[in-house]
PDB file of C-alpha atoms in Angstrom:
ATOM      1  CA  MET A  18      18.920 -18.460  12.269  1.00  0.00           C
ATOM      2  CA  MET A  19      19.496 -19.739   8.750  1.00  0.00           C
ATOM      3  CA  LEU A  20      21.236 -17.536   6.262  1.00  0.00           C
ATOM      4  CA  ALA A  21      18.995 -16.096   3.552  1.00  0.00           C
ATOM      5  CA  LEU A  22      21.539 -17.109   0.904  1.00  0.00           C
ATOM      6  CA  ASP A  23      21.542 -20.750   1.962  1.00  0.00           C
ATOM      7  CA  TRP A  24      22.093 -23.114  -1.007  1.00  0.00           C
ATOM      8  CA  ARG A  25      18.707 -24.757  -0.337  1.00  0.00           C
ATOM      9  CA  MET A  26      16.953 -21.446  -0.942  1.00  0.00           C
ATOM     10  CA  GLY A  27      18.719 -21.108  -4.299  1.00  0.00           C
ATOM     11  CA  LEU A  28      17.843 -24.684  -5.256  1.00  0.00           C
ATOM     12  CA  LEU A  29      14.230 -24.102  -4.276  1.00  0.00           C
ATOM     13  CA  GLY A  30      14.229 -20.938  -6.402  1.00  0.00           C
ATOM     14  CA  ILE A  31      15.480 -22.842  -9.457  1.00  0.00           C
ATOM     15  CA  ILE A  32      12.846 -25.534  -8.951  1.00  0.00           C
ATOM     16  CA  VAL A  33      10.110 -22.893  -8.579  1.00  0.00           C
ATOM     17  CA  LEU A  34      11.248 -21.127 -11.776  1.00  0.00           C
ATOM     18  CA  ILE A  35      11.319 -24.338 -13.829  1.00  0.00           C
ATOM     19  CA  LEU A  36       7.998 -25.672 -12.523  1.00  0.00           C
ATOM     20  CA  ALA A  37       6.183 -22.346 -12.825  1.00  0.00           C
ATOM     21  CA  SER A  38       7.537 -21.750 -16.334  1.00  0.00           C
ATOM     22  CA  PHE A  39       6.448 -25.176 -17.554  1.00  0.00           C
ATOM     23  CA  ILE A  40       3.058 -25.125 -15.816  1.00  0.00           C
ATOM     24  CA  ILE A  41       2.177 -21.566 -16.884  1.00  0.00           C
ATOM     25  CA  ASN A  42       4.044 -21.968 -20.207  1.00  0.00           C
ATOM     26  CA  TYR A  43       5.776 -18.558 -20.039  1.00  0.00           C
ATOM     27  CA  ILE A  44       9.264 -17.913 -18.679  1.00  0.00           C
ATOM     28  CA  ALA A  45       8.426 -14.270 -17.860  1.00  0.00           C
ATOM     29  CA  ILE A  46       5.589 -15.355 -15.574  1.00  0.00           C
ATOM     30  CA  GLY A  47       7.862 -18.028 -14.104  1.00  0.00           C
ATOM     31  CA  ALA A  48      10.350 -15.290 -13.223  1.00  0.00           C
ATOM     32  CA  LEU A  49       7.612 -13.279 -11.508  1.00  0.00           C
ATOM     33  CA  VAL A  50       6.556 -16.365  -9.534  1.00  0.00           C
ATOM     34  CA  LEU A  51      10.217 -16.952  -8.620  1.00  0.00           C
ATOM     35  CA  TRP A  52      10.593 -13.438  -7.193  1.00  0.00           C
ATOM     36  CA  LEU A  53       7.275 -13.749  -5.388  1.00  0.00           C
ATOM     37  CA  SER A  54       8.536 -16.975  -3.792  1.00  0.00           C
ATOM     38  CA  PHE A  55      11.755 -15.170  -2.802  1.00  0.00           C
ATOM     39  CA  LEU A  56       9.608 -12.523  -1.142  1.00  0.00           C
ATOM     40  CA  VAL A  57       7.686 -15.159   0.811  1.00  0.00           C
ATOM     41  CA  MET A  58      10.854 -17.065   1.775  1.00  0.00           C
ATOM     42  CA  THR A  59      12.557 -13.866   2.930  1.00  0.00           C
ATOM     43  CA  ASP A  60       9.528 -12.997   5.042  1.00  0.00           C
ATOM     44  CA  ILE A  61       9.560 -16.481   6.578  1.00  0.00           C
ATOM     45  CA  TYR A  62      13.274 -16.226   7.439  1.00  0.00           C
ATOM     46  CA  PHE A  63      13.399 -12.615   8.620  1.00  0.00           C
ATOM     47  CA  GLY A  64       9.871 -11.377   9.242  1.00  0.00           C
ATOM     48  CA  LEU A  65       8.907  -7.904   8.079  1.00  0.00           C
ATOM     49  CA  THR A  66      12.356  -6.328   8.074  1.00  0.00           C
ATOM     50  CA  ILE A  67      14.796  -4.573   5.755  1.00  0.00           C
ATOM     51  CA  PRO A  68      15.593  -7.737   3.712  1.00  0.00           C
ATOM     52  CA  VAL A  69      11.891  -8.052   2.839  1.00  0.00           C
ATOM     53  CA  ALA A  70      11.836  -4.402   1.749  1.00  0.00           C
ATOM     54  CA  ILE A  71      14.870  -5.030  -0.470  1.00  0.00           C
ATOM     55  CA  VAL A  72      13.294  -8.097  -2.095  1.00  0.00           C
ATOM     56  CA  LEU A  73      10.036  -6.160  -2.544  1.00  0.00           C
ATOM     57  CA  ALA A  74      11.963  -3.377  -4.307  1.00  0.00           C
ATOM     58  CA  LEU A  75      13.677  -5.947  -6.538  1.00  0.00           C
ATOM     59  CA  TYR A  76      10.323  -7.593  -7.287  1.00  0.00           C
ATOM     60  CA  SER A  77       8.963  -4.199  -8.332  1.00  0.00           C
ATOM     61  CA  LEU A  78      11.959  -3.776 -10.642  1.00  0.00           C
ATOM     62  CA  VAL A  79      11.354  -7.225 -12.159  1.00  0.00           C
ATOM     63  CA  LEU A  80       7.708  -6.288 -12.771  1.00  0.00           C
ATOM     64  CA  MET A  81       8.794  -3.131 -14.586  1.00  0.00           C
ATOM     65  CA  LEU A  82      11.378  -5.014 -16.647  1.00  0.00           C
ATOM     66  CA  HIS A  83       8.822  -7.644 -17.686  1.00  0.00           C
ATOM     67  CA  LYS A  84       6.111  -5.127 -18.593  1.00  0.00           C
ATOM     68  CA  GLU A  85       6.639  -5.647 -22.344  1.00  0.00           C
ATOM     69  CA  ASN A  86       6.581  -9.427 -21.926  1.00  0.00           C
ATOM     70  CA  ILE A  87       3.296  -9.196 -20.031  1.00  0.00           C
ATOM     71  CA  LYS A  88       1.802  -7.065 -22.819  1.00  0.00           C
ATOM     72  CA  ARG A  89       2.911  -9.663 -25.389  1.00  0.00           C
ATOM     73  CA  ILE A  90       1.388 -12.444 -23.282  1.00  0.00           C
ATOM     74  CA  LYS A  91      -1.936 -10.581 -23.183  1.00  0.00           C
ATOM     75  CA  THR A  92      -1.901 -10.193 -26.982  1.00  0.00           C
ATOM     76  CA  GLY A  93      -0.719 -13.760 -27.573  1.00  0.00           C
ATOM     77  CA  GLU A  94       2.560 -12.692 -29.208  1.00  0.00           C
ATOM     78  CA  GLU A  95       4.949 -13.966 -26.511  1.00  0.00           C
ATOM     79  CA  VAL A  96       6.855 -17.168 -27.261  1.00  0.00           C
ATOM     80  CA  THR A  97       5.736 -20.008 -25.004  1.00  0.00           C
ATOM     81  CA  VAL A  98       8.066 -22.487 -23.329  1.00  0.00           C
ATOM     82  CA  ARG A  99       6.624 -25.427 -25.252  1.00  0.00           C
ATOM     83  CA  SER A 100       6.855 -23.679 -28.610  1.00  0.00           C
ATOM     84  CA  ALA A 101      10.493 -22.793 -27.951  1.00  0.00           C
ATOM     85  CA  PHE A 102      11.274 -26.500 -27.479  1.00  0.00           C
ATOM     86  CA  ASN A 103       9.388 -27.457 -30.646  1.00  0.00           C
ATOM     87  CA  ARG A 104      11.585 -25.318 -32.907  1.00  0.00           C
TER      88      ARG A 104
END
């Protein structure tokens, strides 16, 4: 069985974060997509076990921490990825 902390999983996570952030145009949403992909990858590697529960708990924490960012996205006040590069 492959280790969950395999370097390929980390590289895939970085690629997911960058692609999601640029496609969606918000880093906060990219981070949520990243953690969702970690949840899926952990489920693929381990099945429904304790590691999946841990990643699910961490994903819930990330959702709570990004609550303000999500509110700003809804109101259009959040800085976008493209606008940050245009400064």
